[in-house]
Coordinates of C-alpha atoms in Angstrom, one line a residue:
M1 CA 176.3 130.3 88.5
L2 CA 174.9 127.0 87.8
M3 CA 171.6 124.9 88.9
P4 CA 169.5 122.2 87.6
L5 CA 166.7 120.6 88.6
S6 CA 164.2 117.8 88.8
R7 CA 161.0 116.8 86.4
L8 CA 158.2 117.5 87.9
K9 CA 154.9 116.7 87.4
V10 CA 152.1 117.9 90.0
F11 CA 149.2 117.0 91.8
S12 CA 147.3 119.6 93.7
I13 CA 144.9 122.0 96.2
S14 CA 142.1 120.1 97.6
S15 CA 139.2 123.5 99.0
T16 CA 137.4 122.2 102.1
S17 CA 135.9 124.3 104.2
Q18 CA 137.1 123.0 107.4
S19 CA 141.0 122.2 106.9
A20 CA 144.2 122.5 105.1
G21 CA 144.2 122.4 101.4
A22 CA 145.9 118.9 100.5
H23 CA 148.3 119.9 96.7
G24 CA 149.4 115.9 95.9
L25 CA 152.7 116.7 94.0
A26 CA 153.3 113.9 91.4
C27 CA 156.7 115.1 90.9
F28 CA 161.2 114.9 91.4
P29 CA 161.9 111.2 90.2
L30 CA 165.0 111.1 89.7
R31 CA 167.9 113.3 88.1
E32 CA 169.8 111.4 84.7
S33 CA 174.0 111.9 85.9
Q34 CA 174.8 110.7 81.6
R35 CA 173.5 114.1 80.1
H36 CA 176.1 116.0 81.4
D37 CA 174.8 119.1 78.6
R38 CA 171.9 119.2 80.7
G39 CA 172.6 119.4 84.4
A40 CA 175.6 119.1 86.6
G41 CA 175.2 115.5 88.3
E42 CA 172.7 112.9 89.9
T43 CA 171.7 114.8 93.6
P44 CA 169.6 117.8 94.5
D45 CA 171.0 121.3 94.2
K46 CA 169.8 125.4 94.2
A47 CA 167.9 124.3 90.8
E48 CA 165.4 122.4 93.3
D49 CA 165.5 124.7 95.5
V50 CA 164.5 127.4 93.8
A51 CA 161.4 125.1 93.1
L52 CA 160.8 123.9 96.1
A53 CA 160.7 127.6 97.3
H54 CA 158.4 128.5 94.3
L55 CA 156.3 126.3 95.3
N56 CA 155.5 126.5 98.6
G57 CA 155.1 130.4 98.1
M58 CA 152.1 129.5 95.5
C59 CA 151.2 127.6 99.6
A60 CA 151.6 130.1 100.7
A61 CA 149.7 132.6 98.4
I62 CA 147.1 130.9 99.3
E63 CA 147.0 130.9 102.9
E64 CA 147.0 134.4 102.5
I65 CA 143.5 134.3 100.9
Y66 CA 141.8 130.6 102.5
S67 CA 142.9 130.4 105.6
P68 CA 143.1 127.1 106.4
G69 CA 145.7 127.2 104.5
A70 CA 147.5 124.9 101.8
M71 CA 150.6 121.6 102.2
L72 CA 151.9 120.9 99.2
V73 CA 152.5 116.3 99.1
I74 CA 155.0 115.4 96.6
V75 CA 154.9 111.7 95.6
S76 CA 158.1 111.4 93.1
D77 CA 157.4 109.2 90.7
G78 CA 160.9 108.5 89.6
L79 CA 160.6 104.4 89.8
V80 CA 157.7 104.2 87.2
Y81 CA 160.4 105.5 85.3
N82 CA 163.9 105.1 85.4
D83 CA 165.3 101.7 83.9
L84 CA 163.3 103.1 80.2
L85 CA 165.5 106.0 81.6
G86 CA 168.4 104.4 82.2
V87 CA 169.2 104.9 85.6
P88 CA 169.3 102.5 88.8
D89 CA 167.0 102.3 91.8
P90 CA 168.9 103.4 94.4
V91 CA 169.9 106.7 92.4
V92 CA 166.6 107.4 92.6
W93 CA 166.0 106.6 96.6
N94 CA 168.9 108.7 97.0
Y95 CA 167.7 112.5 95.1
G96 CA 164.2 111.4 97.4
K97 CA 166.5 111.2 99.9
Q98 CA 168.4 114.5 99.6
L99 CA 165.0 116.1 98.1
R100 CA 163.5 115.1 102.1
A101 CA 166.9 116.3 103.5
L102 CA 166.5 120.2 101.7
T103 CA 163.6 120.8 102.6
K104 CA 164.0 120.9 106.2
A105 CA 167.2 122.3 105.7
R106 CA 164.9 124.7 104.8
N107 CA 161.7 124.9 107.2
Y108 CA 159.3 124.7 103.9
Q109 CA 156.6 124.5 106.0
H110 CA 154.1 123.9 103.7
I111 CA 155.9 120.7 101.6
D112 CA 155.5 116.8 102.3
F113 CA 156.3 113.9 100.7
A114 CA 154.1 111.0 99.8
R115 CA 155.6 107.6 101.8
L116 CA 156.4 104.7 99.4
K117 CA 154.1 102.6 101.9
D118 CA 151.6 104.7 101.0
L119 CA 150.9 104.8 96.9
L120 CA 151.6 100.5 97.1
A121 CA 148.7 100.0 100.2
V122 CA 151.8 98.3 101.8
D123 CA 150.8 98.2 105.1
H124 CA 154.6 96.3 107.0
L125 CA 156.8 99.0 105.1
T126 CA 158.4 101.6 107.7
G127 CA 157.8 105.0 107.5
D128 CA 162.8 105.0 107.2
F129 CA 164.0 102.4 105.2
D130 CA 167.3 102.2 103.1
D131 CA 168.0 101.8 99.9
M132 CA 167.6 98.6 100.0
S133 CA 164.2 98.3 101.1
Y134 CA 163.5 100.8 98.5
A135 CA 164.5 98.7 95.6
A136 CA 162.5 95.5 97.5
A137 CA 159.3 98.0 97.6
A138 CA 160.1 99.0 94.5
Q139 CA 159.1 95.5 93.1
G140 CA 155.2 96.0 93.9
W141 CA 155.2 99.3 91.5
E142 CA 155.9 95.9 88.5
E143 CA 152.0 95.4 88.6
V144 CA 151.6 99.6 88.2
K145 CA 154.0 100.2 84.7
R146 CA 152.0 96.4 83.3
E147 CA 148.0 98.6 83.8
S148 CA 147.3 100.9 80.8
Y149 CA 144.4 103.2 81.6
V150 CA 145.2 105.5 78.5
K151 CA 142.1 107.3 76.7
D152 CA 142.7 108.9 73.0
D153 CA 141.8 112.9 74.0
E154 CA 143.8 115.7 74.0
N155 CA 146.2 116.1 77.5
K156 CA 147.2 112.5 76.4
R157 CA 148.4 113.8 72.6
L158 CA 149.6 117.2 75.0
T159 CA 151.7 115.3 77.7
Y160 CA 152.7 112.4 74.8
C161 CA 155.3 114.7 71.7
G162 CA 156.7 115.9 75.8
Y163 CA 157.2 112.3 75.5
L164 CA 159.2 113.1 71.9
K165 CA 160.8 116.2 72.4
F166 CA 162.7 115.6 76.0
L167 CA 163.5 111.3 74.9
E168 CA 165.4 112.8 71.6
L169 CA 167.7 114.6 73.8
D170 CA 167.7 112.4 76.6
L171 CA 168.1 109.1 75.4
A172 CA 170.9 110.7 71.9
S173 CA 173.9 108.9 73.8
L174 CA 172.0 105.5 76.1
Y175 CA 170.9 104.4 72.9
P176 CA 173.2 106.5 70.0
I177 CA 173.1 106.7 66.0
D178 CA 175.8 104.1 64.7
E179 CA 175.6 101.6 61.7
S180 CA 173.2 99.2 63.6
R181 CA 171.0 101.9 64.2
T182 CA 169.7 104.7 61.4
K183 CA 168.0 108.0 62.8
N184 CA 164.9 106.8 61.7
K185 CA 165.5 103.1 63.5
F186 CA 165.6 105.7 67.0
K187 CA 163.1 107.0 66.7
K188 CA 160.7 105.1 66.1
G189 CA 162.1 103.3 69.1
V190 CA 161.4 107.1 70.9
Q191 CA 158.4 106.8 69.9
K192 CA 157.5 103.3 71.9
I193 CA 159.1 104.5 74.7
A194 CA 157.8 107.8 75.2
E195 CA 154.0 104.8 74.2
T196 CA 154.8 103.8 77.0
M197 CA 155.6 105.8 79.3
L198 CA 152.3 107.6 78.7
K199 CA 150.4 103.6 79.6
R200 CA 152.5 103.6 82.7
G201 CA 151.8 107.6 83.5
E202 CA 148.2 107.3 83.8
A203 CA 148.8 104.2 85.7
F204 CA 150.8 105.7 87.8
A205 CA 147.5 109.0 88.0
R206 CA 145.7 106.2 88.9
A207 CA 147.2 104.5 92.2
V208 CA 148.3 108.3 92.6
R209 CA 144.8 108.6 92.9
E210 CA 143.0 105.7 94.9
N211 CA 145.8 105.9 97.0
V212 CA 146.3 109.5 97.9
P213 CA 142.5 111.1 97.6
N214 CA 140.7 114.4 97.3
H215 CA 143.4 116.2 95.3
V216 CA 143.3 118.4 92.4
R217 CA 146.1 117.9 89.8
L218 CA 148.3 119.8 88.9
S219 CA 150.7 119.8 85.8
I220 CA 154.2 120.4 84.2
H221 CA 153.1 119.5 81.3
P222 CA 150.7 121.6 78.6
S223 CA 146.4 120.6 79.7
T224 CA 143.2 121.0 78.0
G225 CA 142.2 122.2 82.0
E226 CA 139.9 119.8 82.6
D227 CA 141.0 116.7 84.7
K228 CA 144.9 118.4 85.5
I229 CA 146.2 122.3 86.1
S230 CA 149.2 123.4 84.4
I231 CA 151.8 125.5 86.7
N232 CA 155.3 126.3 85.8
V233 CA 157.3 125.7 88.9
L234 CA 159.8 128.2 88.6
P235 CA 160.2 131.3 88.3
V236 CA 160.7 132.1 85.7
S237 CA 158.3 133.4 82.1
N238 CA 159.5 130.8 79.7
T239 CA 157.4 127.0 79.7
V240 CA 160.9 124.8 80.5
T241 CA 161.1 121.4 82.1
P242 CA 162.8 121.9 84.6
W243 CA 163.7 118.5 85.1
H244 CA 166.0 118.8 82.0
S245 CA 167.1 121.9 83.0
C246 CA 169.4 123.8 84.6
V247 CA 168.6 128.0 85.6
G248 CA 171.2 130.7 85.9
F249 CA 171.0 134.1 88.2
K250 CA 171.8 137.9 86.3
L251 CA 173.3 140.7 88.8
D252 CA 169.9 142.1 88.4
G253 CA 168.5 138.5 90.1
T254 CA 166.6 137.7 87.7
V255 CA 166.2 133.6 86.8
I256 CA 166.0 132.0 83.6
A257 CA 166.3 128.4 82.9
G258 CA 168.1 126.9 80.4
H259 CA 170.3 123.4 78.7
R260 CA 173.6 123.1 80.8
A261 CA 174.8 123.6 77.9
M262 CA 173.6 127.0 76.8
F263 CA 174.7 127.8 80.2
E264 CA 178.5 127.4 78.7
E265 CA 177.7 129.0 75.7
M266 CA 177.6 132.8 77.6
K267 CA 180.8 134.8 77.8
D268 CA 178.8 136.6 81.4
M269 CA 177.4 133.1 83.0
D270 CA 180.1 131.0 85.2
L271 CA 179.5 128.8 88.5
A272 CA 180.7 130.8 92.0
T273 CA 184.6 129.4 93.2
Q274 CA 185.5 132.7 94.8
S275 CA 186.6 132.9 98.5
M276 CA 183.0 134.6 99.3
I277 CA 180.0 131.8 98.0
F278 CA 176.6 133.9 96.1
E279 CA 173.8 132.8 97.5
P280 CA 171.0 133.8 95.4
L281 CA 167.1 134.3 98.0
Y282 CA 163.5 133.7 96.9
L283 CA 162.2 136.0 95.3
C284 CA 164.8 138.7 95.7
G285 CA 167.9 139.6 96.1
I286 CA 171.8 138.2 97.4
M287 CA 173.2 136.4 100.3
I288 CA 177.0 136.7 101.1
R289 CA 179.2 134.8 103.3
P290 CA 182.6 133.7 103.9
A291 CA 183.6 129.9 101.9
N292 CA 186.1 129.0 104.3
G293 CA 182.9 129.3 107.0
S294 CA 181.4 132.2 109.5
K295 CA 183.7 135.0 110.4
A296 CA 186.4 133.6 108.6
L297 CA 186.6 137.4 107.0
T298 CA 185.5 140.8 108.7
I299 CA 183.3 143.3 107.9
Q300 CA 186.7 144.9 106.4
D301 CA 186.8 142.5 103.5
I302 CA 183.8 143.7 102.3
D303 CA 183.6 145.5 99.0
A304 CA 182.1 148.6 99.8
L305 CA 181.8 149.7 96.2
K306 CA 181.3 145.9 94.6
V307 CA 178.2 145.6 97.7
R308 CA 177.5 148.9 96.0
A309 CA 177.0 148.6 92.5
L310 CA 174.8 145.0 92.9
A311 CA 172.8 147.1 94.7
K312 CA 172.3 149.5 92.4
L313 CA 171.1 145.8 90.8
N314 CA 169.9 143.1 93.3
L315 CA 168.6 143.7 95.9
P316 CA 168.7 143.9 99.2
V317 CA 172.1 142.4 99.1
V318 CA 172.6 140.6 102.4
L319 CA 176.3 139.6 104.1
R320 CA 176.1 137.2 106.4
G321 CA 178.4 135.2 107.9
F322 CA 181.7 138.1 109.0
S323 CA 183.3 139.9 111.7
Q324 CA 183.4 142.7 114.1
T325 CA 180.0 143.7 112.3
K326 CA 179.1 144.6 116.1
D327 CA 181.6 146.9 116.0
R328 CA 179.9 150.3 115.7
D329 CA 183.8 152.9 114.6
Q330 CA 184.0 149.0 112.4
F331 CA 180.1 150.0 110.9
I332 CA 179.8 153.6 111.1
T333 CA 183.5 153.2 108.7
K334 CA 181.6 150.3 105.5
A335 CA 179.1 153.6 105.5
Y336 CA 181.6 156.0 104.7
E337 CA 183.2 153.5 102.0
L338 CA 179.3 152.7 101.0
G339 CA 178.8 156.3 99.8
K340 CA 177.9 159.8 101.9
P341 CA 175.4 158.9 104.8
T342 CA 172.6 161.3 105.7
T343 CA 173.5 162.7 109.2
W344 CA 169.4 162.4 111.5
K345 CA 168.6 164.8 114.0
F346 CA 169.4 161.6 116.4
G347 CA 173.0 161.0 114.9
L348 CA 174.5 158.9 112.2
V349 CA 172.8 155.3 113.6
L350 CA 170.1 154.4 114.3
E351 CA 170.7 152.2 116.8
E352 CA 166.6 150.7 116.9
W353 CA 164.4 148.5 118.6
M354 CA 162.4 148.1 115.8
P355 CA 159.9 150.4 117.2
F356 CA 157.5 151.3 113.3
H357 CA 160.2 153.7 111.4
F358 CA 159.8 155.5 107.9
D359 CA 162.5 156.0 106.1
G360 CA 163.2 159.7 104.9
L361 CA 159.4 159.7 104.1
F362 CA 159.6 163.9 106.2
K363 CA 162.1 164.5 104.5
T364 CA 161.5 166.2 101.8
E365 CA 162.5 169.5 99.7
K366 CA 160.5 172.1 96.9
R367 CA 161.0 172.2 93.8
K368 CA 159.9 174.4 91.2
R369 CA 156.5 173.2 88.0
E370 CA 157.1 174.9 84.7
D371 CA 154.3 177.2 85.6
G372 CA 156.7 178.9 88.7
S373 CA 154.3 177.2 91.4
E374 CA 155.6 174.9 93.6
S375 CA 155.6 171.8 94.9
L376 CA 156.3 169.7 97.0
V377 CA 158.2 166.4 96.9
P378 CA 160.6 163.2 98.7
N379 CA 163.7 164.0 99.0
P380 CA 165.2 159.8 101.1
P381 CA 168.0 158.2 101.4
R382 CA 169.0 156.2 99.2
F383 CA 171.1 153.4 100.8
Q384 CA 169.3 151.4 103.4
L385 CA 172.8 149.7 105.3
F386 CA 172.2 147.8 108.7
T387 CA 173.5 145.3 111.6
A388 CA 171.8 143.1 112.9
V389 CA 173.1 143.5 116.7
T390 CA 171.2 141.2 118.8
P391 CA 169.4 137.9 117.5
S392 CA 166.2 136.9 116.9
P393 CA 163.4 134.8 116.8
K394 CA 163.3 132.6 113.3
D395 CA 159.1 132.9 113.7
T396 CA 158.7 136.1 114.9
G397 CA 160.0 140.4 113.5
F398 CA 160.1 139.7 109.7
T399 CA 161.8 142.2 107.8
L400 CA 159.0 142.6 104.9
F401 CA 161.0 143.7 101.6
A402 CA 158.8 144.5 98.9
S403 CA 160.8 144.6 95.0
S404 CA 159.2 147.4 92.7
K405 CA 160.4 145.1 89.1
L406 CA 158.1 142.3 90.8
L407 CA 155.2 144.5 92.1
F408 CA 155.1 145.8 88.3
Q409 CA 154.9 142.3 88.1
H410 CA 151.9 141.6 89.4
L411 CA 150.3 145.2 89.3
P412 CA 146.0 144.3 88.8
S413 CA 144.8 145.2 85.2
H414 CA 143.2 148.4 86.3
L415 CA 146.4 149.8 87.8
P416 CA 148.8 149.7 85.1
L417 CA 151.9 151.2 85.6
K418 CA 150.9 154.3 82.9
L419 CA 148.7 154.9 85.8
L420 CA 150.4 154.9 88.7
R421 CA 153.6 157.6 86.7
S422 CA 151.0 160.0 86.6
L423 CA 149.4 160.4 90.0
T424 CA 150.7 162.9 92.6
W425 CA 150.6 161.7 97.0
K426 CA 150.8 163.9 100.1
P427 CA 152.1 162.7 103.0
Q428 CA 151.1 163.4 106.5
E429 CA 153.5 165.0 108.4
K430 CA 154.0 164.2 112.1
T431 CA 156.8 164.7 114.8
R432 CA 156.1 160.8 116.3
F433 CA 155.6 157.6 115.8
D434 CA 152.2 156.6 114.3
L435 CA 150.1 155.2 111.8
T436 CA 151.3 157.6 108.8
S437 CA 148.9 158.6 106.0
V438 CA 149.9 158.8 102.3
E439 CA 146.9 161.2 100.1
I440 CA 146.6 160.7 96.2
E441 CA 146.0 164.5 95.5
N442 CA 144.7 164.3 91.7
G443 CA 143.3 160.6 92.0
D444 CA 141.4 157.3 93.3
Q445 CA 142.4 157.0 96.8
S446 CA 141.5 153.0 96.1
A447 CA 145.2 153.4 94.2
C448 CA 146.7 153.0 98.3
D449 CA 144.3 149.9 99.6
T450 CA 144.6 148.4 95.5
L451 CA 148.6 148.5 96.4
E452 CA 148.4 146.6 100.1
E453 CA 147.7 143.9 98.7
P454 CA 150.3 143.1 95.5
M455 CA 153.0 144.5 98.2
H456 CA 152.3 141.8 100.6
D457 CA 152.0 139.9 97.1
H458 CA 154.0 136.5 98.3
R459 CA 155.5 137.1 94.4
V460 CA 156.8 140.2 95.7
C461 CA 158.1 140.6 98.6
Y462 CA 161.3 138.8 100.4
W463 CA 160.3 137.8 104.4
H464 CA 163.5 138.5 105.7
T465 CA 165.1 136.5 109.2
W466 CA 167.9 138.0 111.2
E467 CA 170.7 136.0 112.6
E468 CA 173.1 138.4 114.6
G469 CA 176.2 139.9 112.9
D470 CA 173.7 139.9 109.5
V471 CA 174.5 143.2 108.2
L472 CA 172.4 143.8 104.9
V473 CA 172.4 147.0 102.6
N474 CA 169.1 147.7 100.6
D475 CA 167.8 150.4 97.8
N476 CA 165.0 152.9 100.6
I477 CA 163.4 153.6 96.7
S478 CA 163.4 151.1 94.9
M479 CA 162.9 148.8 97.6
M480 CA 159.9 149.2 100.1
H481 CA 159.6 147.7 103.7
T482 CA 158.4 146.8 106.7
R483 CA 158.2 144.6 109.0
S484 CA 155.9 141.3 111.0
S485 CA 154.9 141.9 113.7
F486 CA 157.5 140.4 116.9
E487 CA 156.5 139.2 120.7
A488 CA 156.8 141.7 123.1
G489 CA 159.8 141.7 125.6
V490 CA 161.5 140.3 123.1
A491 CA 165.3 141.3 122.9
R492 CA 166.0 143.1 119.2
E493 CA 167.8 146.0 118.1
L494 CA 168.6 146.7 114.8
W495 CA 171.3 149.8 114.0
R496 CA 170.8 151.8 110.7
I497 CA 172.9 154.3 108.5
H498 CA 171.2 155.6 105.6
F499 CA 173.3 157.3 102.2
D500 CA 173.0 158.3 99.7

């Protein structure tokens, strides 16, 4: 699955005691359709979606520690450079239009867009205008483009080197080396265009500072950290320029980024063009839907063995848009296909109106230690199979899944994985729904409190909004789960079967 991403430079948060921090993001300018070895067209797709989700999640994480919250304001810089890259104004306009539509469709509440009239300080421009009006208004950038505010400093040098790197690749097809253009001539031309881009970029930054004040600048480029903060806008370990890259998803949910040509050479990476749509979820998990629309396939069409194999690698697995998922007999049959169901005192199916719950925390067994003494260890069922019998509100009653893999990547330095492995714990046994206490037997009890915060971190925790008929498979051991609060009186019913 390949999804290319656009250019991102970012302006970000201003922190005041009474209002939400405002992020201004100079980014998402355009796609270069002639560069098929890097991307897949000139319109936004999954890669932009991942970047927007990542940035929206960053703002949500800020809100967790700064109650007024944070907003990211995207300021497209496509008109600053598009002529140098051979991209027409209408292409830039269409890209921005579709990017706004994507943000609205995904309900990214922490992301907004600055309008062209705000940057050019032109009062007669209306909020909505077509591509022809956009092209006419774009002439206002000409004055900005001619201005130069470039200073000889380390930040400019780092940005300039970044421009050189991608321009040599981007301009190779636009200005091919042949008998009339030597490699040396091409290199000098690239240097001149990079210098022009640097001058325009600084002029553009000044226009943003003057017309969109009170924002702290972020950047995708390396920097000294003095007048801008460098960030990675994709959830990947390496630093890439997203507008020159594609993103791919491994079976375990790991996101990787690189040029499209790199993915095409990978034998284990391909585009999904089958009867089902596989959509990676942010931060973790995967959603599977019928390719021909909702209810085109039934719960019987779900390949249980493949879903189980996938659930061992990438969690949770959400199956949405399949019919007959609320048929109790079909639901039980699918559970037996997935594995060996666990029978409880109340029966096989937990038909739950979402009270507080603990899946098998009390299900323990005694095991002998090497010294002959006995210890009580948990023996919970391995998997959970849910189906949503009733619809749920979009803004309340989320089910939260915390990924152990992601949690281990964000552990505080004083609580390394090696230390966690050495701790043993004992659950409090009860026969009623109530708060459950977990006591550390051989260490500091504060470890529980310390882990609570990163488990709710938006870099670790996937928030699932239930739609009627959803089927969800989750690993009960490696993916801890809980639920957010929801309004009293809301009709909400989930069925659940545990299996090994």
